[in-house]
Coordinates of C-alpha atoms and ligand atoms in Angstrom, one line a residue:
M1 CA 1.4 -22.3 24.0
T2 CA 0.7 -21.0 27.6
S3 CA -1.3 -17.8 28.1
K4 CA -0.9 -15.4 31.0
R5 CA -3.1 -12.2 30.8
H6 CA -1.8 -8.6 31.7
S7 CA -3.6 -5.6 30.9
G8 CA -2.2 -2.0 30.1
A9 CA -2.2 0.4 27.1
F10 CA 0.6 -0.1 24.6
T11 CA 2.3 3.1 25.4
D12 CA 2.1 2.2 29.0
P13 CA 6.0 1.8 30.4
K14 CA 4.7 -1.2 32.5
T15 CA 3.1 -2.8 29.5
Q16 CA 6.6 -2.0 27.5
A17 CA 8.7 -3.6 30.3
L18 CA 6.4 -6.6 30.4
L19 CA 6.7 -7.3 26.7
Q20 CA 10.4 -6.4 27.0
K21 CA 10.6 -9.3 29.7
S22 CA 8.7 -11.7 27.0
N23 CA 11.4 -10.9 24.5
T24 CA 14.1 -11.6 26.8
R25 CA 12.7 -14.9 27.9
L26 CA 12.1 -15.7 24.4
A27 CA 15.7 -15.0 23.5
S28 CA 16.6 -18.5 25.3
Q29 CA 14.3 -20.2 23.0
P30 CA 15.5 -20.0 19.2
L31 CA 12.7 -19.1 16.8
G32 CA 13.7 -22.3 14.8
E33 CA 12.7 -24.4 17.8
L34 CA 9.7 -22.3 18.5
M35 CA 8.3 -22.7 15.0
A36 CA 9.0 -26.6 14.9
E37 CA 6.9 -27.0 18.0
S38 CA 3.8 -29.5 17.5
G39 CA 0.5 -27.4 17.1
R40 CA 2.5 -24.1 16.2
F41 CA 0.9 -23.6 12.7
E42 CA -2.6 -24.1 14.1
A43 CA -1.8 -21.7 17.0
C44 CA -0.3 -19.0 15.0
S45 CA -2.3 -19.0 11.6
R46 CA -5.6 -17.4 10.9
R47 CA -8.0 -17.6 7.9
F48 CA -10.7 -15.4 6.9
E49 CA -12.2 -16.8 3.6
D50 CA -9.5 -17.2 0.9
L51 CA -6.8 -15.3 3.0
L52 CA -4.6 -16.9 5.4
L53 CA -2.2 -15.1 7.8
D54 CA 0.5 -17.3 9.2
F55 CA 2.6 -15.7 11.8
S56 CA 4.3 -19.0 13.0
R57 CA 7.8 -17.7 12.1
V58 CA 7.3 -14.6 14.4
H59 CA 9.5 -15.1 17.6
L60 CA 6.4 -14.7 19.8
D61 CA 4.7 -17.5 22.0
G62 CA 1.1 -17.8 23.5
E63 CA 2.4 -15.4 26.4
A64 CA 3.9 -12.6 24.6
L65 CA 0.6 -12.7 22.1
A66 CA -1.7 -12.4 25.1
L67 CA 0.2 -9.4 26.3
L68 CA -0.1 -7.8 22.9
L69 CA -3.8 -8.6 22.9
D70 CA -4.2 -7.1 26.1
A71 CA -2.3 -4.1 25.0
A72 CA -4.6 -3.7 22.1
A73 CA -7.7 -4.1 24.4
A74 CA -6.4 -1.4 26.7
S75 CA -5.6 0.8 24.0
D76 CA -9.2 0.7 22.9
V77 CA -8.6 -0.8 19.6
A78 CA -12.2 -1.9 19.3
G79 CA -13.5 1.4 20.5
R80 CA -11.1 3.4 18.0
R81 CA -12.1 1.1 15.3
D82 CA -16.0 1.7 15.7
A83 CA -15.3 5.4 16.0
L84 CA -13.4 5.1 12.5
F85 CA -16.5 3.2 10.8
A86 CA -19.1 5.7 12.6
G87 CA -17.5 8.6 10.8
E88 CA -16.0 10.5 14.0
H89 CA -13.3 12.9 13.1
V90 CA -10.4 10.4 13.8
N91 CA -8.3 12.7 11.4
A92 CA -8.0 15.4 14.1
T93 CA -5.5 17.7 12.5
E94 CA -7.8 18.0 9.5
D95 CA -11.0 18.0 11.3
R96 CA -12.7 15.3 9.4
P97 CA -13.4 11.8 9.1
A98 CA -11.6 8.7 7.2
L99 CA -14.3 6.8 5.3
H100 CA -12.5 5.2 2.6
M101 CA -14.6 2.2 3.6
A102 CA -18.0 4.0 2.6
L103 CA -16.9 3.5 -0.9
R104 CA -17.2 -0.2 -0.7
T105 CA -19.3 -1.1 2.2
P106 CA -22.9 0.2 1.5
E107 CA -23.9 0.3 5.4
V108 CA -21.0 2.8 6.0
L109 CA -22.1 5.0 3.0
E110 CA -25.7 4.9 4.5
A111 CA -24.2 6.1 7.9
V112 CA -22.7 8.9 6.1
G113 CA -26.1 9.8 4.7
G114 CA -27.5 13.2 3.4
E115 CA -26.4 15.0 0.3
E116 CA -22.8 14.0 0.6
A117 CA -23.8 10.4 0.3
G118 CA -26.0 10.9 -2.8
R119 CA -23.0 12.6 -4.6
V120 CA -20.6 9.7 -3.6
R121 CA -23.2 7.0 -5.1
E122 CA -23.7 9.4 -8.1
A123 CA -19.9 9.6 -8.8
M124 CA -19.4 6.0 -8.5
A125 CA -22.3 5.0 -10.8
R126 CA -20.9 7.4 -13.2
M127 CA -17.2 5.9 -12.9
F128 CA -18.8 2.7 -13.8
D129 CA -20.5 4.0 -16.7
F130 CA -17.4 5.5 -18.1
A131 CA -15.2 2.5 -17.3
A132 CA -17.8 0.4 -19.5
T133 CA -17.6 2.9 -22.2
L134 CA -14.0 3.2 -22.4
G135 CA -13.6 -0.7 -22.1
Q136 CA -15.7 -0.8 -25.3
G137 CA -13.0 1.5 -26.8
E138 CA -15.3 4.5 -27.2
L139 CA -15.2 8.1 -25.5
P140 CA -17.5 8.5 -22.8
G141 CA -20.1 11.3 -23.6
S142 CA -19.3 11.0 -27.5
P143 CA -20.7 7.9 -28.6
G144 CA -18.7 6.4 -31.9
E145 CA -15.6 8.5 -31.1
P146 CA -12.7 6.0 -30.6
V147 CA -10.3 5.2 -27.5
T148 CA -7.5 3.2 -28.0
D149 CA -5.4 4.5 -25.0
L150 CA -6.0 5.7 -21.9
V151 CA -3.5 7.9 -19.9
H152 CA -3.8 8.0 -16.3
V153 CA -2.0 11.0 -14.7
G154 CA -1.5 11.7 -11.1
I155 CA 1.0 10.8 -8.3
G156 CA 1.2 9.0 -4.8
G157 CA -2.5 7.6 -3.7
S158 CA -3.6 9.2 -7.0
L159 CA -1.5 6.4 -8.9
L160 CA -0.2 3.5 -7.0
G161 CA -3.3 2.0 -5.9
T162 CA -4.8 2.2 -9.3
Q163 CA -1.8 1.2 -11.2
L164 CA -1.4 -2.0 -8.7
V165 CA -4.8 -3.2 -9.5
C166 CA -4.1 -2.8 -13.1
D167 CA -1.2 -4.9 -12.9
A168 CA -2.4 -7.7 -10.7
L169 CA -5.8 -8.1 -12.2
D170 CA -5.1 -7.4 -16.1
E171 CA -6.1 -10.5 -17.8
G172 CA -4.7 -8.9 -21.0
D173 CA -8.0 -9.3 -23.0
S174 CA -8.8 -5.5 -22.9
R175 CA -9.1 -3.5 -26.3
L176 CA -7.9 -0.6 -24.2
R177 CA -4.3 0.2 -23.4
V178 CA -3.4 2.2 -20.3
H179 CA -0.6 4.2 -19.5
F180 CA 0.5 5.9 -16.2
L181 CA 2.3 9.3 -15.9
G182 CA 3.5 10.2 -12.4
S183 CA 6.7 12.3 -11.5
V184 CA 7.0 15.5 -13.3
D185 CA 10.1 14.4 -15.2
A186 CA 9.1 14.8 -18.9
I187 CA 10.8 12.0 -20.4
R188 CA 8.2 9.2 -20.1
R189 CA 5.3 11.8 -21.2
E190 CA 7.4 13.0 -24.4
R191 CA 8.0 9.3 -25.4
L192 CA 4.5 8.5 -24.9
M193 CA 2.8 11.6 -26.9
A194 CA 5.5 10.6 -29.6
K195 CA 3.6 7.0 -29.9
L196 CA 0.1 7.9 -29.1
D197 CA -2.7 9.3 -31.6
P198 CA -4.5 12.3 -30.1
A199 CA -7.7 11.2 -32.2
S200 CA -8.0 8.0 -30.2
T201 CA -6.3 9.0 -26.7
A202 CA -8.2 9.9 -23.7
V203 CA -6.7 11.6 -20.4
V204 CA -7.8 11.2 -17.0
L205 CA -6.3 13.9 -14.5
V206 CA -6.5 12.6 -11.0
S207 CA -5.8 14.7 -8.1
K208 CA -7.6 15.0 -4.8
S209 CA -6.3 18.5 -4.4
F210 CA -6.2 19.4 -8.2
S211 CA -3.3 21.4 -7.0
T212 CA -0.3 18.8 -7.2
G213 CA 2.4 20.6 -9.5
D214 CA 3.5 16.9 -11.1
T215 CA -0.2 16.3 -12.3
L216 CA -0.9 19.5 -13.4
L217 CA 1.9 20.0 -15.5
H218 CA 1.5 16.8 -17.3
G219 CA -2.1 18.0 -17.6
R220 CA -1.2 21.5 -19.4
R221 CA 1.2 19.7 -21.8
L222 CA -1.5 16.8 -22.5
R223 CA -3.9 19.3 -23.1
A224 CA -2.1 21.3 -25.4
W225 CA -1.1 18.3 -27.6
L226 CA -4.5 17.2 -27.8
E227 CA -5.7 20.8 -28.5
A228 CA -2.8 21.1 -31.3
S229 CA -4.1 18.3 -33.3
L230 CA -7.7 18.3 -32.6
G231 CA -9.0 21.9 -31.8
E232 CA -10.0 23.0 -28.4
E233 CA -13.6 21.7 -28.5
R234 CA -12.7 17.9 -29.7
A235 CA -9.5 18.3 -27.3
H236 CA -11.5 18.9 -24.4
R237 CA -14.0 15.9 -24.8
R238 CA -11.0 13.7 -24.3
L239 CA -10.2 15.2 -21.0
F240 CA -11.4 13.8 -17.8
A241 CA -10.7 14.7 -14.1
V242 CA -11.1 12.6 -10.8
T243 CA -10.8 15.1 -7.9
S244 CA -12.6 16.4 -4.7
Q245 CA -11.7 20.0 -5.7
V246 CA -14.5 20.4 -8.6
E247 CA -13.9 24.2 -9.0
R248 CA -10.2 23.9 -9.6
A249 CA -10.7 21.2 -12.4
G250 CA -13.3 23.4 -13.9
A251 CA -10.9 26.3 -13.9
F252 CA -8.5 23.8 -15.8
G253 CA -10.9 23.3 -18.4
I254 CA -12.5 20.0 -17.4
A255 CA -16.3 20.2 -18.0
P256 CA -18.7 19.0 -15.0
E257 CA -19.9 16.1 -17.2
R258 CA -16.2 14.7 -17.8
L259 CA -15.5 15.4 -13.9
L260 CA -15.6 12.7 -11.2
Y261 CA -15.9 13.7 -7.7
F262 CA -14.8 11.8 -4.5
S263 CA -15.0 13.2 -0.9
D264 CA -12.4 15.1 1.1
W265 CA -12.8 12.4 3.8
V266 CA -11.2 9.9 1.5
G267 CA -7.6 10.4 2.1
G268 CA -5.2 10.0 -1.0
R269 CA -3.6 6.7 -0.2
Y270 CA -6.8 5.3 0.7
S271 CA -8.6 6.5 -2.5
L272 CA -8.1 3.2 -4.9
W273 CA -11.8 2.4 -4.0
S274 CA -13.1 5.8 -5.6
P275 CA -13.4 6.9 -9.1
V276 CA -9.5 7.4 -8.6
S277 CA -9.6 3.9 -10.2
L278 CA -11.6 4.8 -13.2
T279 CA -8.4 3.6 -15.3
A280 CA -8.3 0.2 -13.4
A281 CA -12.1 -0.2 -13.6
A282 CA -12.0 0.4 -17.6
L283 CA -9.1 -2.2 -18.1
I284 CA -10.3 -4.8 -15.8
G285 CA -14.1 -4.3 -16.5
P286 CA -16.7 -3.1 -14.2
D287 CA -17.8 -6.1 -12.8
R288 CA -14.3 -7.2 -11.7
F289 CA -13.6 -3.8 -10.2
R290 CA -17.3 -4.4 -8.3
E291 CA -15.9 -7.7 -7.0
L292 CA -12.4 -6.1 -5.5
L293 CA -14.7 -3.6 -3.8
E294 CA -17.1 -6.6 -2.3
G295 CA -13.7 -8.2 -1.2
A296 CA -12.6 -5.1 0.6
A297 CA -16.2 -4.7 2.3
S298 CA -15.8 -8.5 3.6
M299 CA -12.5 -7.5 5.0
D300 CA -14.1 -4.5 6.8
R301 CA -16.9 -6.7 8.2
H302 CA -14.3 -9.0 9.3
F303 CA -12.2 -6.2 11.0
R304 CA -15.3 -5.0 12.7
E305 CA -16.7 -8.3 13.8
A306 CA -13.8 -10.8 14.5
P307 CA -12.6 -10.8 18.0
L308 CA -9.2 -9.1 18.3
A309 CA -7.5 -12.7 18.8
D310 CA -8.9 -14.0 15.4
N311 CA -8.8 -10.7 13.6
L312 CA -6.3 -10.7 10.7
P313 CA -5.8 -7.0 10.6
V314 CA -5.2 -6.8 14.4
L315 CA -3.0 -9.7 14.4
S316 CA -0.6 -8.5 11.9
A317 CA -0.6 -5.0 13.5
L318 CA 0.3 -6.7 16.6
V319 CA 3.2 -8.6 14.9
G320 CA 4.2 -5.2 13.5
V321 CA 4.4 -3.3 16.9
W322 CA 6.2 -6.3 18.3
H323 CA 8.8 -6.2 15.8
R324 CA 9.1 -2.2 15.8
N325 CA 8.6 -1.3 19.4
V326 CA 9.9 -4.5 21.4
C327 CA 12.7 -6.1 19.2
D328 CA 13.5 -2.5 17.8
Y329 CA 13.8 -3.6 14.0
P330 CA 14.0 -0.4 11.9
A331 CA 12.9 -2.0 8.5
W332 CA 10.3 -4.0 7.2
G333 CA 10.1 -5.8 3.7
C334 CA 7.2 -7.1 1.7
M335 CA 8.1 -9.9 -0.8
P336 CA 5.1 -10.9 -3.0
Y337 CA 5.8 -14.2 -4.6
D338 CA 3.7 -13.3 -7.6
Q339 CA 4.9 -11.2 -10.4
R340 CA 1.4 -9.5 -10.7
L341 CA 2.0 -8.1 -7.5
K342 CA 5.2 -6.5 -8.2
L343 CA 3.7 -3.0 -7.5
L344 CA 2.6 -3.9 -4.0
P345 CA 5.7 -2.8 -2.1
A346 CA 5.6 0.5 -4.0
Y347 CA 2.0 0.8 -2.8
L348 CA 2.6 -0.2 0.8
Q349 CA 5.3 2.3 1.1
Q350 CA 3.2 5.2 0.8
L351 CA 0.2 3.3 2.8
I352 CA 2.5 2.8 5.7
M353 CA 5.1 5.5 5.6
E354 CA 2.8 8.2 4.8
S355 CA 0.2 7.1 7.4
N356 CA 2.4 6.4 10.4
G357 CA 5.7 7.8 9.5
K358 CA 4.9 10.3 12.8
S359 CA 6.8 11.5 15.8
V360 CA 3.9 13.5 17.2
R361 CA 0.9 12.0 18.9
A362 CA -2.7 12.7 17.9
D363 CA -2.9 15.1 20.8
G364 CA 0.2 17.0 19.8
E365 CA 2.7 15.7 22.4
P366 CA 5.9 14.1 21.4
S367 CA 5.2 10.5 20.8
G368 CA 8.4 9.1 22.1
L369 CA 7.9 5.7 20.7
A370 CA 9.3 4.1 17.1
T371 CA 6.6 4.5 14.6
A372 CA 6.4 3.2 10.9
A373 CA 9.4 1.3 9.7
V374 CA 11.3 2.0 6.8
V375 CA 9.5 -0.3 4.0
F376 CA 10.9 -1.8 1.2
G377 CA 10.4 -4.8 -1.1
E378 CA 10.7 -6.8 -4.4
T379 CA 9.1 -9.8 -5.7
G380 CA 10.5 -13.5 -5.2
T381 CA 12.5 -14.7 -6.7
E382 CA 13.9 -11.7 -8.0
A383 CA 14.4 -10.6 -4.3
Q384 CA 16.5 -13.5 -3.6
H385 CA 19.1 -12.8 -6.4
S386 CA 19.4 -9.4 -5.2
V387 CA 18.5 -8.3 -1.4
F388 CA 18.5 -11.5 0.3
Q389 CA 22.2 -11.5 1.2
A390 CA 21.6 -9.1 3.8
L391 CA 18.4 -10.4 5.0
H392 CA 20.0 -13.9 5.9
Q393 CA 23.4 -12.4 7.0
G394 CA 23.3 -8.6 7.4
S395 CA 23.9 -7.2 10.7
D396 CA 20.2 -6.0 11.1
I397 CA 17.3 -8.2 11.4
V398 CA 14.5 -7.4 9.2
P399 CA 11.1 -8.6 9.5
L400 CA 9.3 -9.9 6.4
N401 CA 6.0 -10.1 4.8
F402 CA 5.8 -12.5 2.4
V403 CA 2.6 -12.9 -0.1
A404 CA 2.0 -15.8 -1.9
V405 CA -1.0 -17.4 -4.4
A406 CA -1.5 -21.2 -3.9
R407 CA -3.4 -21.5 -7.4
P408 CA -2.1 -19.4 -10.0
D409 CA -3.7 -18.7 -13.3
H410 CA -1.6 -20.6 -15.6
D411 CA -1.0 -24.2 -16.4
D412 CA 2.8 -24.0 -15.8
Q413 CA 2.8 -26.4 -12.6
E414 CA 6.2 -27.1 -12.5
A415 CA 7.2 -23.3 -12.6
Q416 CA 4.3 -22.6 -9.7
D417 CA 6.0 -25.5 -7.6
E418 CA 9.5 -24.1 -8.2
L419 CA 8.2 -20.4 -7.0
L420 CA 6.5 -21.9 -4.1
A421 CA 9.5 -24.1 -2.9
N422 CA 11.4 -21.1 -3.3
L423 CA 9.2 -19.0 -0.8
L424 CA 9.1 -22.1 1.7
A425 CA 12.8 -22.4 1.5
Q426 CA 13.4 -18.7 2.3
L427 CA 11.0 -18.8 5.1
T428 CA 12.8 -21.6 6.7
A429 CA 16.0 -20.7 6.1
L430 CA 15.6 -17.0 7.5
A431 CA 14.1 -18.5 10.6
A432 CA 15.9 -21.6 11.6
G433 CA 19.2 -20.7 10.0
R434 CA 22.0 -23.0 10.0
D435 CA 24.4 -23.4 12.8
A436 CA 28.1 -24.3 12.6
E437 CA 27.7 -27.8 13.4
A438 CA 24.8 -28.3 10.6
T439 CA 27.3 -26.2 8.1
R440 CA 30.2 -28.8 8.8
A441 CA 27.9 -31.8 8.5
Q442 CA 26.5 -30.5 5.2
L443 CA 29.6 -29.1 3.6
G444 CA 32.1 -31.4 4.8
D445 CA 35.8 -30.2 5.4
L446 CA 35.9 -26.6 6.0
D447 CA 38.1 -24.4 8.2
E448 CA 36.5 -22.5 11.1
A449 CA 36.7 -19.2 9.2
M450 CA 34.8 -20.6 6.2
V451 CA 32.3 -22.2 8.8
R452 CA 31.5 -18.8 9.8
Q453 CA 31.1 -17.4 6.4
R454 CA 28.7 -20.3 5.4
S455 CA 26.8 -20.1 8.7
F456 CA 23.2 -18.6 9.3
A457 CA 22.3 -17.3 12.6
G458 CA 18.5 -17.7 11.9
G459 CA 16.0 -16.1 14.2
R460 CA 15.1 -13.7 11.2
P461 CA 11.1 -13.5 11.4
S462 CA 8.5 -13.4 8.7
E463 CA 4.6 -13.5 8.4
L464 CA 2.9 -14.6 5.2
F465 CA 0.0 -14.1 3.4
L466 CA -1.4 -16.8 1.5
L467 CA -4.2 -16.3 -1.0
D468 CA -6.1 -19.1 -2.6
A469 CA -6.1 -17.4 -5.8
L470 CA -5.5 -14.0 -7.0
T471 CA -8.9 -13.0 -7.9
P472 CA -10.4 -9.3 -7.6
A473 CA -11.9 -10.2 -4.3
A474 CA -9.1 -11.8 -3.0
L475 CA -6.9 -8.5 -3.7
G476 CA -9.4 -6.3 -2.2
R477 CA -9.4 -8.2 1.1
L478 CA -5.8 -8.4 1.0
L479 CA -5.5 -4.3 0.6
A480 CA -8.3 -3.6 2.9
C481 CA -6.4 -5.8 5.6
Y482 CA -3.3 -3.7 5.1
E483 CA -5.1 -0.5 5.5
H484 CA -6.7 -1.8 8.6
K485 CA -3.5 -3.0 9.9
V486 CA -2.0 0.3 9.6
F487 CA -4.8 1.8 11.6
V488 CA -4.5 -0.6 14.2
E489 CA -0.9 0.4 14.7
S490 CA -1.6 4.2 14.7
V491 CA -3.9 3.3 17.4
L492 CA -1.3 1.6 19.7
W493 CA 1.1 4.3 18.8
N494 CA -1.5 7.0 19.7
I495 CA -0.8 8.9 16.2
N496 CA -3.2 10.0 13.3
A497 CA -2.9 7.6 10.3
F498 CA -4.7 10.0 8.3
D499 CA -2.6 13.5 7.7
Q500 CA 0.6 13.9 6.3
W501 CA 1.8 17.3 7.2
G502 CA 5.6 15.8 6.8
V503 CA 5.3 16.1 2.7
E504 CA 4.5 20.0 3.1
L505 CA 7.8 21.5 4.0
G506 CA 9.8 20.6 0.6
K507 CA 6.5 21.6 -1.3
T508 CA 6.8 25.1 -0.1
L509 CA 10.4 25.1 -0.7
A510 CA 10.5 24.3 -4.3
P511 CA 8.8 27.3 -5.9
G512 CA 11.6 29.5 -4.9
I513 CA 14.4 27.2 -5.9
Q514 CA 12.5 26.8 -9.3
S515 CA 12.5 30.4 -9.9
A516 CA 16.5 30.6 -8.8
L517 CA 16.9 27.6 -11.2
A518 CA 15.3 30.1 -13.8
G519 CA 17.8 32.7 -13.5
G520 CA 16.3 34.2 -10.4
D521 CA 17.6 35.2 -6.8
V522 CA 19.1 32.3 -4.6
E523 CA 17.6 32.4 -1.1
A524 CA 20.6 32.4 1.4
G525 CA 20.8 30.1 4.3
Q526 CA 19.5 27.1 2.2
G527 CA 22.9 25.8 1.4
L528 CA 22.1 25.5 -2.4
E529 CA 24.3 28.3 -3.7
G530 CA 27.2 25.9 -4.9
L531 CA 24.8 23.3 -6.2
L532 CA 23.0 26.0 -8.1
A533 CA 25.7 27.3 -9.6
E534 CA 27.1 23.9 -10.6
I535 CA 23.7 23.2 -12.4
A536 CA 23.7 26.5 -14.1
R537 CA 27.2 25.7 -15.4
L538 CA 26.4 22.4 -16.4
R539 CA 23.6 23.9 -18.4
K540 CA 25.5 26.4 -20.4
Ligands
F6P1 O1 2.3 15.2 -1.3 C1 1.5 14.1 -0.9 C2 0.5 13.8 -1.5 O2 -0.4 14.9 -0.8 C3 -0.2 12.7 -1.1 O3 -0.7 12.4 0.2 C4 -1.0 12.3 -2.2 O4 -1.6 10.9 -2.4 C5 -0.4 12.7 -3.4 O5 0.6 14.0 -2.4 C6 -1.2 13.1 -4.6 O6 -2.1 14.5 -4.3 P1 -3.2 14.7 -5.1 O7 -4.1 13.6 -5.1 O8 -4.0 16.1 -4.3 O9 -2.6 15.4 -6.5

């Protein structure tokens, strides 16, 4: 790999022009050729503890990577990272820090200091107590009262991370059954209530704002369901809340001793490290949940201390901006080759698209740059049998992020080999493709039209995260790595990764429309008259 150094912030037109020049230069060297170069894997992979990042199938060489690293340095990625960890108000539009790392890295919490750090420590300690009690099948605060089922109610960041941790790390040995309710759609809740016994069910309402309609409506229905069968006093002992708005939860009827607080400087999509994950800690056990936090803390240290060129979140972010801003690819797919990570794409959709789906810079000026790609994903090999046709031969190139686990927690070596063989085959097929000559050589006598149908252009890039094993610590490292990658991308794009104003407009329109659905006046100018009339007709 050659390495010439240039400098300039990522948004600088000169830097963009240099990166484009590199891209044009690389166009004459197929990705299949580049990835087969000797020493390519060593040059384009980095390990941190049990997590390997392999970006040898990204269409980059040493010169292009050096340009990206210079752009990162000139964009003050290191300075912005230090400001993040120091608790500066990096979330400028909400005038607050983004300190989710304080939940897992003790030195960051020490830097927060004061009364707030004490509140956080107390809430985390209580979360671990509650989790231990629930895990033993008992109701926290009411010794001897049984809990067989825990219903977690929450949406977005108040659901996706916790649910992912449960799915990924559940070893199937807990006496507790956990259930999740997100969308306000009542169907799942009604079916769940029909099969649960209120006398052995606990409900945890998780909402940072404690004003999210979906969560509060489920909460009201579940409270009424518990009350109808147990009476008010016994019912309320089975209701818990996790929120940063303690007064609102109190007004809902949650007693202070059943309320777990988290700070408003923990963004919803960054909150899985907080008491938001009570359900996960109860299911997998407090010790394994602590290991998850420690794994994430080790990634925090790596992110702060490793040089940019060896820093996993930084490198993955540079790959991200190369694909988005230089190659102009509009989408990004996450393909975990481990069924326990089936919910990873859904979690990443929110993390990436809610954090970095912005068109206005942190200083309020239009960005002018492409920001977050459209995120989607599915587990391999299921994805191979559904969406991979387009990824191999479709008209758009979609960079992929593969995640795999070397040592599975089962003894079926043949199944694991088949899974990993499929993964490695996809990586190669996407990147190298199969030209017409190779197609003819492999498939024999085909006419030219059929040769075109059966050929693969290749040049489809991917990066791979390979975990030694899916331990709680490794999952913590992986998820924290994604969080920091998203942050680095936001620095390069000069946007605020921690607000989410784009979700507000729809929320303000919904109440008026709801009253129209209930027979009230239809507001003119929304173009909804026809649909509302049709819905009213169908409901009659
Ligand atoms: O509407 C978006 C959002 O605010 C997310 O940012 C958040 O994770 C989710 O809704 C749930 O919000 P809350 O935890 O306040 O109920």
